[in-house]
Coordinates of N, CA and C and ligand atoms in Angstrom, one line a residue:
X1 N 11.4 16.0 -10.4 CA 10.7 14.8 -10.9 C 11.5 14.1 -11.9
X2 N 11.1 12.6 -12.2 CA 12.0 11.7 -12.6 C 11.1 11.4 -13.4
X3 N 11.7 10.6 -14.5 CA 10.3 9.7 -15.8 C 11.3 8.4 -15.8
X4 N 10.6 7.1 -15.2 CA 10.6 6.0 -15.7 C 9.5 5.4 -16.9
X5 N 9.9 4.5 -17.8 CA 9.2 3.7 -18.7 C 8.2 2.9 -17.5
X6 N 8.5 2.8 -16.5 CA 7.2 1.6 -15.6 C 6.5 2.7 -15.2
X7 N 5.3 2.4 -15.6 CA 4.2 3.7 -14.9 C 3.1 2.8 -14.1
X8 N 2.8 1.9 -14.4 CA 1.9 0.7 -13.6 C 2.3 -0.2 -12.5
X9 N 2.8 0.6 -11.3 CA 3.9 -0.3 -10.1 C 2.5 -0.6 -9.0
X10 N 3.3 -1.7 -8.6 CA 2.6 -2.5 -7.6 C 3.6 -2.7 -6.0
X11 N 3.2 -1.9 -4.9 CA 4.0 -2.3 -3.9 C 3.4 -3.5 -3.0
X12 N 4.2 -4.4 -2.6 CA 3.5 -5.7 -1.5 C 4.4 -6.0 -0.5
X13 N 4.1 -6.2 0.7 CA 5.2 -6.9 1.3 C 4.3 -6.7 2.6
X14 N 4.9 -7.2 4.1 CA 3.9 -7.6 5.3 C 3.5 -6.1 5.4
X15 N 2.4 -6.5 6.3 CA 1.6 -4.9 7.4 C 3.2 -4.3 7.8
X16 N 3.0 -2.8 7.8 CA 4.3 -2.2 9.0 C 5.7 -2.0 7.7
X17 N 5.6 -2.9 6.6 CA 6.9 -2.5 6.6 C 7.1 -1.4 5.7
X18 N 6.1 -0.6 5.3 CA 6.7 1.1 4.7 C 5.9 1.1 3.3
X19 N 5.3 0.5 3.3 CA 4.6 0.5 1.5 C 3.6 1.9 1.5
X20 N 3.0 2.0 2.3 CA 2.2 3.5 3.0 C 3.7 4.7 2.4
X21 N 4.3 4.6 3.4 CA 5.3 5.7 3.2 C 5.8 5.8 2.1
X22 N 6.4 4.8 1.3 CA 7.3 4.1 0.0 C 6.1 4.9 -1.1
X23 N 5.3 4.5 -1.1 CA 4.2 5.0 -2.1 C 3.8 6.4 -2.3
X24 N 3.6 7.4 -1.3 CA 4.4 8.3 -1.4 C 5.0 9.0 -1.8
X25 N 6.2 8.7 -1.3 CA 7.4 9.5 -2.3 C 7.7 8.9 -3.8
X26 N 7.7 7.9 -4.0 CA 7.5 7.3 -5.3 C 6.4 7.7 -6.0
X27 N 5.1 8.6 -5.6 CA 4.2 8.8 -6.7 C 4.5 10.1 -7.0
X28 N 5.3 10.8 -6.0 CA 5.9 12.4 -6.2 C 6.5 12.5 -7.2
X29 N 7.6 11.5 -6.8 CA 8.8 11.6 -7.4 C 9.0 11.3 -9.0
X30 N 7.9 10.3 -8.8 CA 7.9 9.6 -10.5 C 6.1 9.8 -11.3
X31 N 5.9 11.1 -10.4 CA 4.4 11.7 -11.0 C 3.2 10.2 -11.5
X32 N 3.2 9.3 -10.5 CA 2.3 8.4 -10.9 C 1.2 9.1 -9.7
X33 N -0.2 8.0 -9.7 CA -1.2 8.8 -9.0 C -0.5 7.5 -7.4
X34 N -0.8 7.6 -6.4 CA -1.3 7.0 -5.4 C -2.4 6.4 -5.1
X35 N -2.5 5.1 -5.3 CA -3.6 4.4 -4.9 C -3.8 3.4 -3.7
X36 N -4.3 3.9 -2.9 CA -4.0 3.0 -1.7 C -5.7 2.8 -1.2
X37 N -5.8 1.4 -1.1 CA -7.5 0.9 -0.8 C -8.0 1.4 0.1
X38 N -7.0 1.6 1.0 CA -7.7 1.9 2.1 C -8.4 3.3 2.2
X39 N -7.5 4.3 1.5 CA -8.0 5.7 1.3 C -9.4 5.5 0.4
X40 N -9.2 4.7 -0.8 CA -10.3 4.5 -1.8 C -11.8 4.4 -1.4
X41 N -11.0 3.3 -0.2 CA -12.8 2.6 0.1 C -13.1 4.0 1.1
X42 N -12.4 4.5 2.4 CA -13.3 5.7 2.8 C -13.3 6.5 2.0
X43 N -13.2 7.1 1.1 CA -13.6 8.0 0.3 C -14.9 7.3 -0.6
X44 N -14.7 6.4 -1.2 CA -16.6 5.6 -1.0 C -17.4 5.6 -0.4
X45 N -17.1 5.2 0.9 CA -18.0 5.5 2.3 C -18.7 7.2 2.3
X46 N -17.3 7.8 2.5 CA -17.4 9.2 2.5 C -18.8 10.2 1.2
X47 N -18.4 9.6 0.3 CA -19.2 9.6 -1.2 C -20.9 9.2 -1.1
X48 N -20.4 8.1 -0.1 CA -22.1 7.5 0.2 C -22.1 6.7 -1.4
X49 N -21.4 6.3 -2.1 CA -21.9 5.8 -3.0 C -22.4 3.9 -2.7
X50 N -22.8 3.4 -3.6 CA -22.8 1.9 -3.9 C -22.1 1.0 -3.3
X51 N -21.0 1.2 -3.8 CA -20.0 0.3 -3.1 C -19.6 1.0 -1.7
X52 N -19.6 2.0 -1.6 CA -19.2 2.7 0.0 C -20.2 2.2 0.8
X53 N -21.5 2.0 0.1 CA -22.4 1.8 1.4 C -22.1 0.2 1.6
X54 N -21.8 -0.6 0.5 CA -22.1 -1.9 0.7 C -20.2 -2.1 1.7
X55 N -19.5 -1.9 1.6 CA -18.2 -1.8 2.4 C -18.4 -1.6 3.5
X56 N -19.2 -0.4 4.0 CA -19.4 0.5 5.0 C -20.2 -0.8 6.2
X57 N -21.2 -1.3 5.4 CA -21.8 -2.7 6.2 C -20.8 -3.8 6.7
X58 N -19.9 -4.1 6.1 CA -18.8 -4.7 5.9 C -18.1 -4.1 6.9
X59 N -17.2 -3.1 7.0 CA -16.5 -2.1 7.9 C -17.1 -2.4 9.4
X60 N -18.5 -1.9 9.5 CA -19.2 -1.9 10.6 C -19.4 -3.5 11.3
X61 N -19.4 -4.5 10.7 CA -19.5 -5.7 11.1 C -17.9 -6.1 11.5
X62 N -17.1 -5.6 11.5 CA -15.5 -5.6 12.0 C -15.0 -6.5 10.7
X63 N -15.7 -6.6 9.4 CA -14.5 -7.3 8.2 C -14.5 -7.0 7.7
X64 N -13.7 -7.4 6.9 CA -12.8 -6.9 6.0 C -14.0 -7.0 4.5
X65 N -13.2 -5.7 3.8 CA -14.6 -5.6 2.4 C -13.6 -7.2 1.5
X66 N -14.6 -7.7 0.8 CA -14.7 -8.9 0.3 C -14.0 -8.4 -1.1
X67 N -13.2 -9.7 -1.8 CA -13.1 -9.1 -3.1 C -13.0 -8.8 -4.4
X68 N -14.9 -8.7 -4.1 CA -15.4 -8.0 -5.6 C -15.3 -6.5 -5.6
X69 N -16.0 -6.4 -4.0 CA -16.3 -5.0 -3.7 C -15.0 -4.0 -4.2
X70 N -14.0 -5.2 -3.4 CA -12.6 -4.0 -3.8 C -12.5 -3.9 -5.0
X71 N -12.3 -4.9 -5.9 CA -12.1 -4.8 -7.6 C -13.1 -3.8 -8.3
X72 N -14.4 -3.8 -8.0 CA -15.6 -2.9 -8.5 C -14.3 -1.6 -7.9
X73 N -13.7 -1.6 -6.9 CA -13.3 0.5 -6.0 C -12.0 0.4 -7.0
X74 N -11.3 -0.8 -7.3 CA -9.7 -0.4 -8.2 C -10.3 -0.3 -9.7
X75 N -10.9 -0.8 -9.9 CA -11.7 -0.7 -11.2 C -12.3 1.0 -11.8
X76 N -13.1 1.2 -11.1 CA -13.3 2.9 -11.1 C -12.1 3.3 -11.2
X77 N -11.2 3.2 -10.4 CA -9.9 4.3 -10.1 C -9.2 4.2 -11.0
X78 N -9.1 3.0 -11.4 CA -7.8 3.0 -12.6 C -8.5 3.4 -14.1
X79 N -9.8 3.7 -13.9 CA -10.6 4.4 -15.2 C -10.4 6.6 -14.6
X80 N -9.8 6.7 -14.0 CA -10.0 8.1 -13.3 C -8.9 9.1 -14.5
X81 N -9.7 9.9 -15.3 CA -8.3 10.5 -16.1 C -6.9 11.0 -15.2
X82 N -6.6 10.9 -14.4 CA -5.4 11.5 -13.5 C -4.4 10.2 -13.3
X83 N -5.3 9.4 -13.8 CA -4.5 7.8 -13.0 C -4.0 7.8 -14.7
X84 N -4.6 8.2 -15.6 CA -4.1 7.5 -17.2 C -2.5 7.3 -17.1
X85 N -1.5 8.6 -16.4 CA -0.2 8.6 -16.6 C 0.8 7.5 -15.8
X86 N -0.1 6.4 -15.0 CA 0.3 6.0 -14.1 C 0.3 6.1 -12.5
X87 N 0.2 4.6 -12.3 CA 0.1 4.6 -10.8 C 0.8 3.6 -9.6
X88 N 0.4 4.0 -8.3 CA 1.6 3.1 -7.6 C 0.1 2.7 -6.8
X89 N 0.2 0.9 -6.6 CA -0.6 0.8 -6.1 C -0.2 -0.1 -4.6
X90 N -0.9 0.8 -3.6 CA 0.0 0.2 -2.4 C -1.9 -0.4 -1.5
X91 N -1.4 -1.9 -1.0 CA -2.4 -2.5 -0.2 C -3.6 -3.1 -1.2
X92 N -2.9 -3.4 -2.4 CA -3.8 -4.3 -3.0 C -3.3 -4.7 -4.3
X93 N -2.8 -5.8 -4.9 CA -3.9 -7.2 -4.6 C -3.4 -7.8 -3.4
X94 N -4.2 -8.0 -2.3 CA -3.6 -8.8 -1.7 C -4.0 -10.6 -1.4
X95 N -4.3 -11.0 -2.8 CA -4.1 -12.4 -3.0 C -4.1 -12.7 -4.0
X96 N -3.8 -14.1 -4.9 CA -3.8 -14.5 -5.9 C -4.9 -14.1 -7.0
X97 N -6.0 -14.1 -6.4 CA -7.2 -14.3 -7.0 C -7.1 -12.7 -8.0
X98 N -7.4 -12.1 -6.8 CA -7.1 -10.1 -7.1 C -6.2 -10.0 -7.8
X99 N -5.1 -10.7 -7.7 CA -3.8 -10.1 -8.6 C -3.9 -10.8 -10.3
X100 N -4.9 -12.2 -10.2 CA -5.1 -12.6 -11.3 C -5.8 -11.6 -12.4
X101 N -7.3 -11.3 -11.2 CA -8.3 -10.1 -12.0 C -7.8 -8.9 -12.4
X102 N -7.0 -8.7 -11.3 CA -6.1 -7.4 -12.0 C -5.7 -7.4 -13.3
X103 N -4.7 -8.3 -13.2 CA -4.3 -8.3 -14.7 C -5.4 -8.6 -15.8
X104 N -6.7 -9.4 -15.8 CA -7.3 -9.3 -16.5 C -8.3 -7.8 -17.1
X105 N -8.1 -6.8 -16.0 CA -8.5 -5.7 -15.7 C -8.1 -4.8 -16.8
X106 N -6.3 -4.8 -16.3 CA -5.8 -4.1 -17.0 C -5.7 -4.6 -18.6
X107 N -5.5 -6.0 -18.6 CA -5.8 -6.5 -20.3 C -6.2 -5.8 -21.1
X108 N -7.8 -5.7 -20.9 CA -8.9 -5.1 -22.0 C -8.6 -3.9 -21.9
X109 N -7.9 -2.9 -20.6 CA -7.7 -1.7 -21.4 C -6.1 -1.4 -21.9
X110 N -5.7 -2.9 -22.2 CA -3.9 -2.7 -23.0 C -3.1 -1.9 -22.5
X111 N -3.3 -2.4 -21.0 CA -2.3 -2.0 -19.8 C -1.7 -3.5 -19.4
X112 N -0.7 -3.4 -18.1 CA 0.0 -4.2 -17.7 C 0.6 -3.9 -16.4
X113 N 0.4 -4.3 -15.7 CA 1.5 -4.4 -13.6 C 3.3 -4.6 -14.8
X114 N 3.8 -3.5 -14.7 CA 5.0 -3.2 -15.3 C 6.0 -3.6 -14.4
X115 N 5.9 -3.2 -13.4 CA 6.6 -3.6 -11.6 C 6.3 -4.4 -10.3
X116 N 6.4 -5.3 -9.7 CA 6.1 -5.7 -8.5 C 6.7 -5.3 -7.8
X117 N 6.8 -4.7 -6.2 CA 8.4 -4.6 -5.5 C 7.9 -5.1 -4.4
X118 N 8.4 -6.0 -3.9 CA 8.0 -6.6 -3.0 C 9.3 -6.4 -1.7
X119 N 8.6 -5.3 -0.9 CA 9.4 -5.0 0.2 C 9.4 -5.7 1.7
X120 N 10.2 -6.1 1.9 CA 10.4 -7.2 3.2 C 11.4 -6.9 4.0
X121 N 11.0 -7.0 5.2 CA 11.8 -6.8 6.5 C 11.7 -8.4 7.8
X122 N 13.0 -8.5 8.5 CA 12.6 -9.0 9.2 C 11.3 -8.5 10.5
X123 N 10.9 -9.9 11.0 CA 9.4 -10.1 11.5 C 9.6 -8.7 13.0
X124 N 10.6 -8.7 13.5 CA 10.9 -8.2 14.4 C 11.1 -6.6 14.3
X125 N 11.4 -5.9 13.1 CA 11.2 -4.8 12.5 C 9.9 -4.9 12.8
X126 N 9.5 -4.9 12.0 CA 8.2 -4.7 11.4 C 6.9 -4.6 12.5
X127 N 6.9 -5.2 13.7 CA 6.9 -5.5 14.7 C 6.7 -4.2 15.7
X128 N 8.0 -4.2 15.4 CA 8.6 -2.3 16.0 C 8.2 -1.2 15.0
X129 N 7.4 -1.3 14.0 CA 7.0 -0.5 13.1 C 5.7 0.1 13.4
X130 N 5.0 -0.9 13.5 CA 3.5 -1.4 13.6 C 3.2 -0.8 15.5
X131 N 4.0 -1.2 15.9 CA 4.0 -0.7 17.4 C 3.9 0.8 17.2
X132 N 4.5 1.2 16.7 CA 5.0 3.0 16.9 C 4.2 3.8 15.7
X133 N 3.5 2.9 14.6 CA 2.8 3.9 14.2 C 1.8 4.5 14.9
X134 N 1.9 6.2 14.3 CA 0.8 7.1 14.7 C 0.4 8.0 13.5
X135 N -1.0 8.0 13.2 CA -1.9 8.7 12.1 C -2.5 9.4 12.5
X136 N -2.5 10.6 11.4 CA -3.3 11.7 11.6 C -5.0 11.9 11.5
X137 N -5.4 12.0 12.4 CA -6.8 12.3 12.3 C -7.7 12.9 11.0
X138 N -6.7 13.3 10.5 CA -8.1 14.4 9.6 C -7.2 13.6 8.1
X139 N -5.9 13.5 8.3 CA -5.9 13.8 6.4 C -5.0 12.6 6.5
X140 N -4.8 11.6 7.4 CA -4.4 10.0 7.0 C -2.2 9.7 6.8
X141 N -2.0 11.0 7.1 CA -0.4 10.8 7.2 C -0.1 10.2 8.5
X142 N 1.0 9.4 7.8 CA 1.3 8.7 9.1 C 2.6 8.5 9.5
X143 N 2.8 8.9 10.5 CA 4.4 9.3 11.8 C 4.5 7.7 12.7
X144 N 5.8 7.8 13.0 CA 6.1 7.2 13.8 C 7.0 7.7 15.0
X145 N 6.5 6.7 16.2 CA 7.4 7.5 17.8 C 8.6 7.6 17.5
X146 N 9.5 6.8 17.0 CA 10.6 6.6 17.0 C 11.3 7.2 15.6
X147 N 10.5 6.9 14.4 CA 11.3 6.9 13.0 C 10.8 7.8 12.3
X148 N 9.7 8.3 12.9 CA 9.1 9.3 11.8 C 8.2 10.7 12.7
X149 N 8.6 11.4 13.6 CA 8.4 12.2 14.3 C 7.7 13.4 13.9
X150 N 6.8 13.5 14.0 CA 6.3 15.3 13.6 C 6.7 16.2 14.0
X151 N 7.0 17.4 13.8 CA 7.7 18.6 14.0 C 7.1 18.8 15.1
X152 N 5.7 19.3 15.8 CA 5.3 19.3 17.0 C 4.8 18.3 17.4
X153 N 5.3 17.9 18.7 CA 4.2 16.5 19.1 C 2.3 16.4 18.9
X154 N 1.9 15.6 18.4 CA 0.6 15.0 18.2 C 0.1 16.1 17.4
X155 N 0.7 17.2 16.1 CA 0.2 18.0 15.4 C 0.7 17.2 14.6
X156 N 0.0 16.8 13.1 CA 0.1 16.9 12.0 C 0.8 17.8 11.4
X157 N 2.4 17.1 10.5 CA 2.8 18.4 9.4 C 2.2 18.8 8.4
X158 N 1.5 18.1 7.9 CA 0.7 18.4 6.6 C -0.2 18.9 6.8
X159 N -1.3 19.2 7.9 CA -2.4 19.4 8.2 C -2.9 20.2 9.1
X160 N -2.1 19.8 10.2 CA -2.3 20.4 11.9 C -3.8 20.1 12.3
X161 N -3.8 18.6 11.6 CA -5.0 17.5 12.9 C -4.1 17.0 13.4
X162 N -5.2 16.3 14.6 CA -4.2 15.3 15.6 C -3.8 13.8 15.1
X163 N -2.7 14.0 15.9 CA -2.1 12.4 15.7 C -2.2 11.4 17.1
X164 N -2.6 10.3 16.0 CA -3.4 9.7 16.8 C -2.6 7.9 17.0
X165 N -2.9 7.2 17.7 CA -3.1 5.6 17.2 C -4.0 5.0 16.6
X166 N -3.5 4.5 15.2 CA -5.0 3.7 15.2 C -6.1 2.7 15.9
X167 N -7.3 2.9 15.8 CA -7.8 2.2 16.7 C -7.4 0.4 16.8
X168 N -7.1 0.4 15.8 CA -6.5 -1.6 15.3 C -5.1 -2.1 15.5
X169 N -4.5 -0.3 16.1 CA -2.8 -0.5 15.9 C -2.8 -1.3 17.8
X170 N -3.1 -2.4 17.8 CA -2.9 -3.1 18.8 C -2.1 -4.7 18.7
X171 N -1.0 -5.3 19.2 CA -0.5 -6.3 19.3 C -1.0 -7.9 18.9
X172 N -2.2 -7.6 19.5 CA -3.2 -8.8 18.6 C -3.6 -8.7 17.3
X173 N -4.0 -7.7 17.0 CA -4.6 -7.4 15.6 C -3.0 -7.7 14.5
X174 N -1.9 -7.0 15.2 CA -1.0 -7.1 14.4 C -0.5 -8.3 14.1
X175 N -0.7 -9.8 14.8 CA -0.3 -10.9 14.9 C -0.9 -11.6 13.8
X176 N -2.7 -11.2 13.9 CA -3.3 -11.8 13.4 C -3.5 -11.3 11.6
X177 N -2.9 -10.2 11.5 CA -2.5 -9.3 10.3 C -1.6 -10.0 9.6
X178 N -0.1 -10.3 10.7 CA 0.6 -11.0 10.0 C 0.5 -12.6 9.1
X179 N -0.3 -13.1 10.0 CA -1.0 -14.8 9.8 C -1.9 -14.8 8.3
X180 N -2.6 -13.6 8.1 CA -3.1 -13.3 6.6 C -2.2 -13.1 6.0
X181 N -1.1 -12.1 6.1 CA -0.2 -12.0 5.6 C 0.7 -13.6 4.6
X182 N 1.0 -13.9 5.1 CA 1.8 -15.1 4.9 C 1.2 -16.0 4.1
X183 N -0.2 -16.1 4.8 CA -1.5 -17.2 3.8 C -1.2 -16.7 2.4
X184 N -2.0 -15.2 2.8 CA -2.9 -15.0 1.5 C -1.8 -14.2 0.6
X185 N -0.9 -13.2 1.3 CA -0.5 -12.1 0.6 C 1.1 -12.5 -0.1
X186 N 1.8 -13.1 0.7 CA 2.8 -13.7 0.2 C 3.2 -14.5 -0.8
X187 N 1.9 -15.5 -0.9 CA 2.1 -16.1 -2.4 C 2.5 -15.4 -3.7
X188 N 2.3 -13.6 -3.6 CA 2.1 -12.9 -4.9 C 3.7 -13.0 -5.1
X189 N 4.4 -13.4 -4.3 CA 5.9 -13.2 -4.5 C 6.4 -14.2 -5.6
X190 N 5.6 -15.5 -5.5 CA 5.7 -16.4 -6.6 C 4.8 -16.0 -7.9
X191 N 3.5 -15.7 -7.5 CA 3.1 -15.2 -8.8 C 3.7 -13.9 -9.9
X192 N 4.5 -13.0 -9.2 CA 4.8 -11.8 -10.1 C 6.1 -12.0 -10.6
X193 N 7.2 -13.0 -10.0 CA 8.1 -13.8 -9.6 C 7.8 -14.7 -12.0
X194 N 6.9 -15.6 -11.6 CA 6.7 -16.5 -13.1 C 6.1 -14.9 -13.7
X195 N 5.7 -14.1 -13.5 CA 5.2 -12.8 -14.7 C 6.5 -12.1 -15.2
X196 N 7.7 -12.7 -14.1 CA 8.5 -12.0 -14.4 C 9.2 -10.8 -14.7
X197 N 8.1 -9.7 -13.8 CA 8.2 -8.6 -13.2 C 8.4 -8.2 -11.7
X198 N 9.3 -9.5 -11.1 CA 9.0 -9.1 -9.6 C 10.7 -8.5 -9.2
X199 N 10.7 -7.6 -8.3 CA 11.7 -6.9 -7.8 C 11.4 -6.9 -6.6
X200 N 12.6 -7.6 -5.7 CA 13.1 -7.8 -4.0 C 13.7 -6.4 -3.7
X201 N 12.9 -5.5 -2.6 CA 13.5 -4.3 -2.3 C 13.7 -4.7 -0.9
X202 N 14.7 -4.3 0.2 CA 15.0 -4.3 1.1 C 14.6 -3.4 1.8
X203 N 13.2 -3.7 2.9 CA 12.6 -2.7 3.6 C 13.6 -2.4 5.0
X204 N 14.2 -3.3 5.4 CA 14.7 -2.6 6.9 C 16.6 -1.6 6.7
X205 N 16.1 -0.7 6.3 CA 16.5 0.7 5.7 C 15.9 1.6 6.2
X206 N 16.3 2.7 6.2 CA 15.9 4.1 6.3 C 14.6 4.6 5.3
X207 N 13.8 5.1 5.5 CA 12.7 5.7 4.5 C 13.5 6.0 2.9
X208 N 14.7 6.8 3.6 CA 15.1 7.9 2.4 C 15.9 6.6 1.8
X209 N 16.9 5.3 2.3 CA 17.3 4.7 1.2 C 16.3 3.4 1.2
X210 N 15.6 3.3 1.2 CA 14.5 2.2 1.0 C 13.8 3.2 -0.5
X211 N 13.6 4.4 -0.7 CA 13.0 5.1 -1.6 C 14.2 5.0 -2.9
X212 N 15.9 5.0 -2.3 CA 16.2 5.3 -3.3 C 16.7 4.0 -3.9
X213 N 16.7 2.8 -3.1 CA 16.9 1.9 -4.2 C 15.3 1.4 -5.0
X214 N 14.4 1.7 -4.4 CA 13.1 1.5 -4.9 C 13.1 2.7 -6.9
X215 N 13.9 4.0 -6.4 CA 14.1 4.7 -7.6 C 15.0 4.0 -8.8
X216 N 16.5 3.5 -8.0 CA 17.1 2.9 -9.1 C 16.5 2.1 -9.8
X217 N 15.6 0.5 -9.2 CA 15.0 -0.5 -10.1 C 14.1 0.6 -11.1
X218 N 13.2 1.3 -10.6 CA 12.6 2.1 -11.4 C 13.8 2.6 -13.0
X219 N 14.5 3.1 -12.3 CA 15.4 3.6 -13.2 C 16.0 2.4 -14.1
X220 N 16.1 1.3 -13.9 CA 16.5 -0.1 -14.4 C 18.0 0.1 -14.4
X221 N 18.6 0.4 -13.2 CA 20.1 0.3 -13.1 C 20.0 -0.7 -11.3
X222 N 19.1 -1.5 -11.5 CA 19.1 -2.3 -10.6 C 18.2 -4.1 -10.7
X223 N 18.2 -5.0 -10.6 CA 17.5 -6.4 -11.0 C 17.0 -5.7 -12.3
Ligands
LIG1 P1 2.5 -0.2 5.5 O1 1.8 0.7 4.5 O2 3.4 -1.2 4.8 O3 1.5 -0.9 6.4 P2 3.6 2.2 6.7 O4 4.0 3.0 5.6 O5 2.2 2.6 7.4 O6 3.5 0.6 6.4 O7 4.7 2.2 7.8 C1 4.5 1.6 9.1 C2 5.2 2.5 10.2 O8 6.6 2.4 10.1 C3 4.9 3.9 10.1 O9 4.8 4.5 11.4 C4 6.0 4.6 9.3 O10 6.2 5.9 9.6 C5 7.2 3.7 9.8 N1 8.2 3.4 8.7 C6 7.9 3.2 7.4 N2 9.0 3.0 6.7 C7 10.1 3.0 7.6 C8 11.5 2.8 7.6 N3 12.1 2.5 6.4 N4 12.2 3.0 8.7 C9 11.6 3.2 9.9 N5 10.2 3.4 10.0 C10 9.5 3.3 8.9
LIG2 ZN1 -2.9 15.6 8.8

């Protein structure tokens, strides 16, 4: 394990290009918690709580949770004693607005987004990323055909559930992923950019050196 001074990181960049995987090894490695929405909100669901149920309506009607709902799910989590030492948060803010409230979030509890990294690949990677993911049924790790292989085919290493496609990992959905992308998610490149915490990481890399220049900015022997 490693100790940087940034304990409050934020990963962004399009669907497909590694922020799932990047997050990760970076919460291992630099003992922050993992926060990724998407796990959050099914474990709401899962919980049956409040906002799980009100998501869960949302989910079931094919859209996407709205967001308050999400800010009420990051809001809990970033109050969780395990998250106090820091965290990496991968798949959210994903727009201005969210990334505004965030920061007003963390204000009142005299915190701060210490890092942005905003990982980018070209469209055609990414593309080929998104095509070949495969997730595991039971506990959410995720392989790919080509780049990220499991020890036995369609078993899970971490688990030994099956590996699967996601049901959305389809060509259309990914187009239309991207098209949000660009709108809504992209602008944060300019907003964390004037915060003056934004760091350009080079996603079309290898896992292991996409992690390790993601450690040196950490380490501040890099932007
Ligand atoms: P995101 O969280 O940004 O949507 P994922 O972490 O789910 O992206 O990665 C998308 C797919 O690409 C997964 O199948 C993953 O195993 C694979 N992948 C992630 N990073 C890399 C990389 N640097 N090189 C090759 N494949 C990668
Ligand atoms: Zn598994």
């Amino acid at each position: 394990m490693i100790s940087s001074h940034l304990k409050h990181i934020i990963l962004f960049g399009p669907p497909g290009v590694g922020k799932g995987a990047q997050a990760k090894i970076l919460s291992e490695r630099f003992h922050l918690t993992h926060l990724s929405t998407g796990d959050l909100l099914r474990d709401e669901i899962k919980r049956k709580t409040e906002l799980g149920r009100r998501v869960e309506a949302a989910v079931g009607r094919g859209e996407f949770a709205d967001d308050e709902t999400v800010l009420g799910i990051i809001l809990a989590s970033i109050d969780r004693p395990q998250v106090h030492d820091g965290f990496v948060m991968d798949g959210f803010p994903r727009n201005v607005h969210q990334a505004e409230r965030f920061d007003a979030m963390l204000g009142v509890r005299a915190k701060r987004v210490d890092r942005a990294l905003f990982i980018d690949a070209p469209e055609r990677v990414i593309l080929e990323r998104l095509g070949g993911r495969r997730i595991c049924n039971e506990c959410g790790a995720t392989y790919h055909v080509q780049f990220k292989k499991p020890r036995r085919e369609g078993i899970c290493d971490v688990c030994g559930g099956r590996i699967l496609k996601r049901h959305d990992d389809n060509p259309e959905v990914h187009r239309e992923r991207l098209e949000t992308y660009y709108e809504k998610t992209r602008p944060l490149e300019d907003f964390y950019r004037k915060a003056g915490i934004l760091s350009h990481v080079n996603g079309n890399q290898s896992i292991e050196d996409v992690a390790a220049e993601i450690a040196r900015i950490l380490m501040g022997k890099k932007d």
